[in-house]
Coordinates of N, CA and C in Angstrom, one line a residue:
M1 N -11.2 -6.2 -31.3 CA -12.3 -6.0 -30.4 C -11.7 -6.0 -28.9
P2 N -12.0 -5.0 -28.2 CA -11.5 -4.9 -26.8 C -12.1 -6.0 -25.9
W3 N -11.3 -6.4 -24.9 CA -11.8 -7.4 -23.9 C -12.6 -6.7 -22.9
T4 N -13.5 -7.5 -22.2 CA -14.3 -7.0 -21.2 C -14.3 -8.0 -20.0
P5 N -14.8 -7.6 -18.8 CA -14.8 -8.6 -17.7 C -15.6 -9.9 -18.0
E6 N -16.5 -9.8 -19.0 CA -17.3 -11.0 -19.4 C -16.6 -11.8 -20.5
R7 N -15.8 -11.1 -21.3 CA -15.1 -11.7 -22.4 C -13.6 -11.3 -22.4
Y8 N -12.8 -12.3 -22.0 CA -11.4 -12.0 -21.8 C -10.6 -13.2 -22.3
P9 N -9.3 -13.1 -22.5 CA -8.5 -14.2 -23.0 C -8.4 -15.3 -22.0
P10 N -8.4 -16.5 -22.5 CA -8.3 -17.7 -21.6 C -7.1 -17.7 -20.6
A11 N -6.0 -17.0 -21.0 CA -4.9 -16.9 -20.2 C -5.2 -16.1 -18.9
M12 N -6.2 -15.4 -18.9 CA -6.6 -14.5 -17.7 C -7.6 -15.2 -16.8
R13 N -8.1 -16.4 -17.2 CA -9.2 -16.9 -16.4 C -8.8 -17.3 -15.0
H14 N -7.5 -17.6 -14.7 CA -7.1 -18.0 -13.4 C -6.7 -16.8 -12.5
L15 N -6.8 -15.6 -13.0 CA -6.5 -14.4 -12.2 C -7.7 -14.1 -11.3
A16 N -7.5 -13.6 -10.1 CA -8.6 -13.1 -9.3 C -9.3 -12.1 -10.0
P17 N -10.6 -11.9 -9.9 CA -11.4 -11.0 -10.7 C -10.8 -9.5 -10.6
W18 N -10.4 -9.1 -9.4 CA -9.9 -7.7 -9.3 C -8.6 -7.5 -10.1
V19 N -7.8 -8.6 -10.1 CA -6.5 -8.6 -10.9 C -6.8 -8.7 -12.4
R20 N -7.7 -9.5 -12.7 CA -8.1 -9.7 -14.1 C -8.6 -8.4 -14.7
D21 N -9.4 -7.7 -14.0 CA -10.0 -6.4 -14.5 C -8.8 -5.4 -14.8
K22 N -7.8 -5.4 -14.0 CA -6.6 -4.6 -14.3 C -5.9 -5.1 -15.5
A23 N -5.7 -6.4 -15.6 CA -5.1 -7.0 -16.8 C -5.8 -6.7 -18.1
I24 N -7.1 -6.7 -18.0 CA -7.9 -6.4 -19.2 C -7.7 -4.9 -19.6
A25 N -7.7 -4.0 -18.6 CA -7.5 -2.6 -18.9 C -6.1 -2.4 -19.5
I26 N -5.1 -3.0 -19.0 CA -3.8 -2.9 -19.5 C -3.7 -3.5 -20.9
A27 N -4.2 -4.7 -21.1 CA -4.2 -5.3 -22.4 C -4.9 -4.5 -23.5
N28 N -6.0 -3.9 -23.1 CA -6.8 -3.1 -24.1 C -6.0 -1.8 -24.5
A29 N -5.3 -1.2 -23.5 CA -4.4 -0.1 -23.8 C -3.3 -0.4 -24.7
L30 N -2.7 -1.6 -24.5 CA -1.6 -2.0 -25.3 C -2.0 -2.3 -26.7
L31 N -3.2 -2.9 -26.9 CA -3.7 -3.2 -28.2 C -4.0 -1.8 -29.0
E32 N -4.5 -0.8 -28.2 CA -4.7 0.5 -28.9 C -3.4 1.1 -29.4
E33 N -2.3 0.7 -28.7 CA -0.9 1.2 -29.1 C -0.4 0.4 -30.2
G34 N -1.1 -0.7 -30.6 CA -0.6 -1.4 -31.8 C 0.2 -2.7 -31.5
L35 N 0.2 -3.1 -30.2 CA 1.0 -4.3 -29.9 C 0.2 -5.5 -30.4
D36 N 0.9 -6.6 -30.7 CA 0.4 -7.9 -31.0 C -0.5 -8.4 -29.9
E37 N -1.6 -9.1 -30.2 CA -2.5 -9.6 -29.2 C -1.8 -10.5 -28.1
G38 N -1.0 -11.4 -28.6 CA -0.3 -12.3 -27.7 C 0.6 -11.6 -26.7
L39 N 1.4 -10.7 -27.3 CA 2.3 -9.9 -26.5 C 1.6 -9.0 -25.5
A40 N 0.5 -8.4 -25.9 CA -0.3 -7.6 -25.0 C -0.8 -8.4 -23.9
I41 N -1.3 -9.6 -24.1 CA -1.8 -10.4 -23.0 C -0.7 -10.8 -22.0
R42 N 0.4 -11.2 -22.5 CA 1.5 -11.6 -21.6 C 2.0 -10.4 -20.7
I43 N 2.1 -9.2 -21.4 CA 2.6 -8.0 -20.7 C 1.5 -7.6 -19.6
A44 N 0.3 -7.6 -20.1 CA -0.8 -7.2 -19.2 C -0.9 -8.1 -18.0
I45 N -0.8 -9.4 -18.1 CA -0.9 -10.3 -17.0 C 0.3 -10.0 -16.0
A46 N 1.5 -9.8 -16.5 CA 2.6 -9.6 -15.7 C 2.5 -8.3 -14.9
K47 N 2.1 -7.2 -15.7 CA 1.9 -5.9 -15.0 C 0.8 -5.9 -14.0
A48 N -0.3 -6.6 -14.3 CA -1.4 -6.6 -13.4 C -1.0 -7.4 -12.1
R49 N -0.2 -8.4 -12.2 CA 0.3 -9.1 -11.0 C 1.2 -8.2 -10.2
Q50 N 2.1 -7.4 -10.9 CA 2.9 -6.5 -10.2 C 2.1 -5.5 -9.4
W51 N 1.1 -4.9 -10.1 CA 0.2 -4.0 -9.5 C -0.5 -4.6 -8.3
A52 N -1.0 -5.8 -8.4 CA -1.8 -6.4 -7.4 C -0.9 -6.7 -6.1
E53 N 0.4 -7.0 -6.4 CA 1.3 -7.2 -5.2 C 1.5 -5.9 -4.4
R54 N 1.3 -4.8 -5.1 CA 1.5 -3.5 -4.4 C 0.2 -3.0 -3.7
H55 N -0.9 -3.6 -4.1 CA -2.2 -3.2 -3.5 C -2.8 -4.4 -2.8
A56 N -3.4 -4.1 -1.7 CA -4.1 -5.2 -0.9 C -5.3 -5.6 -1.6
A57 N -5.7 -6.9 -1.5 CA -7.0 -7.4 -2.0 C -8.1 -6.6 -1.4
P58 N -9.1 -6.2 -2.2 CA -10.2 -5.4 -1.6 C -10.9 -6.3 -0.6
T59 N -11.4 -5.8 0.5 CA -12.1 -6.5 1.5 C -13.3 -7.2 0.9
G60 N -13.4 -8.5 1.2 CA -14.6 -9.2 0.7 C -14.5 -9.6 -0.7
S61 N -13.3 -9.5 -1.4 CA -13.1 -9.8 -2.8 C -13.1 -11.3 -3.0
G62 N -12.8 -12.1 -1.9 CA -12.8 -13.5 -2.0 C -11.6 -14.1 -2.8
G63 N -10.6 -13.3 -3.1 CA -9.5 -13.8 -3.8 C -8.2 -13.1 -3.6
G64 N -7.2 -13.8 -3.7 CA -5.8 -13.3 -3.7 C -5.3 -13.3 -5.1
L65 N -4.0 -13.5 -5.2 CA -3.4 -13.6 -6.5 C -3.4 -15.0 -7.0
A66 N -4.0 -15.3 -8.1 CA -3.9 -16.6 -8.7 C -2.8 -16.6 -9.7
R67 N -2.1 -17.7 -9.8 CA -1.0 -17.7 -10.7 C -1.1 -18.9 -11.7

């Protein structure tokens, strides 16, 4: 079952919402490719953090990068 902004892995709960949304999208894509759930989560969080470092926090988002 794919993750959503309302239902996501506990490991993503400390990410800023805009970074979490990206991590969810990445994790869901990795699951579709057949990756193990745990591995998909770890890769998605790392890739979303890399993506977030290259993109400024949206104005008024109220959050930076949580680690």
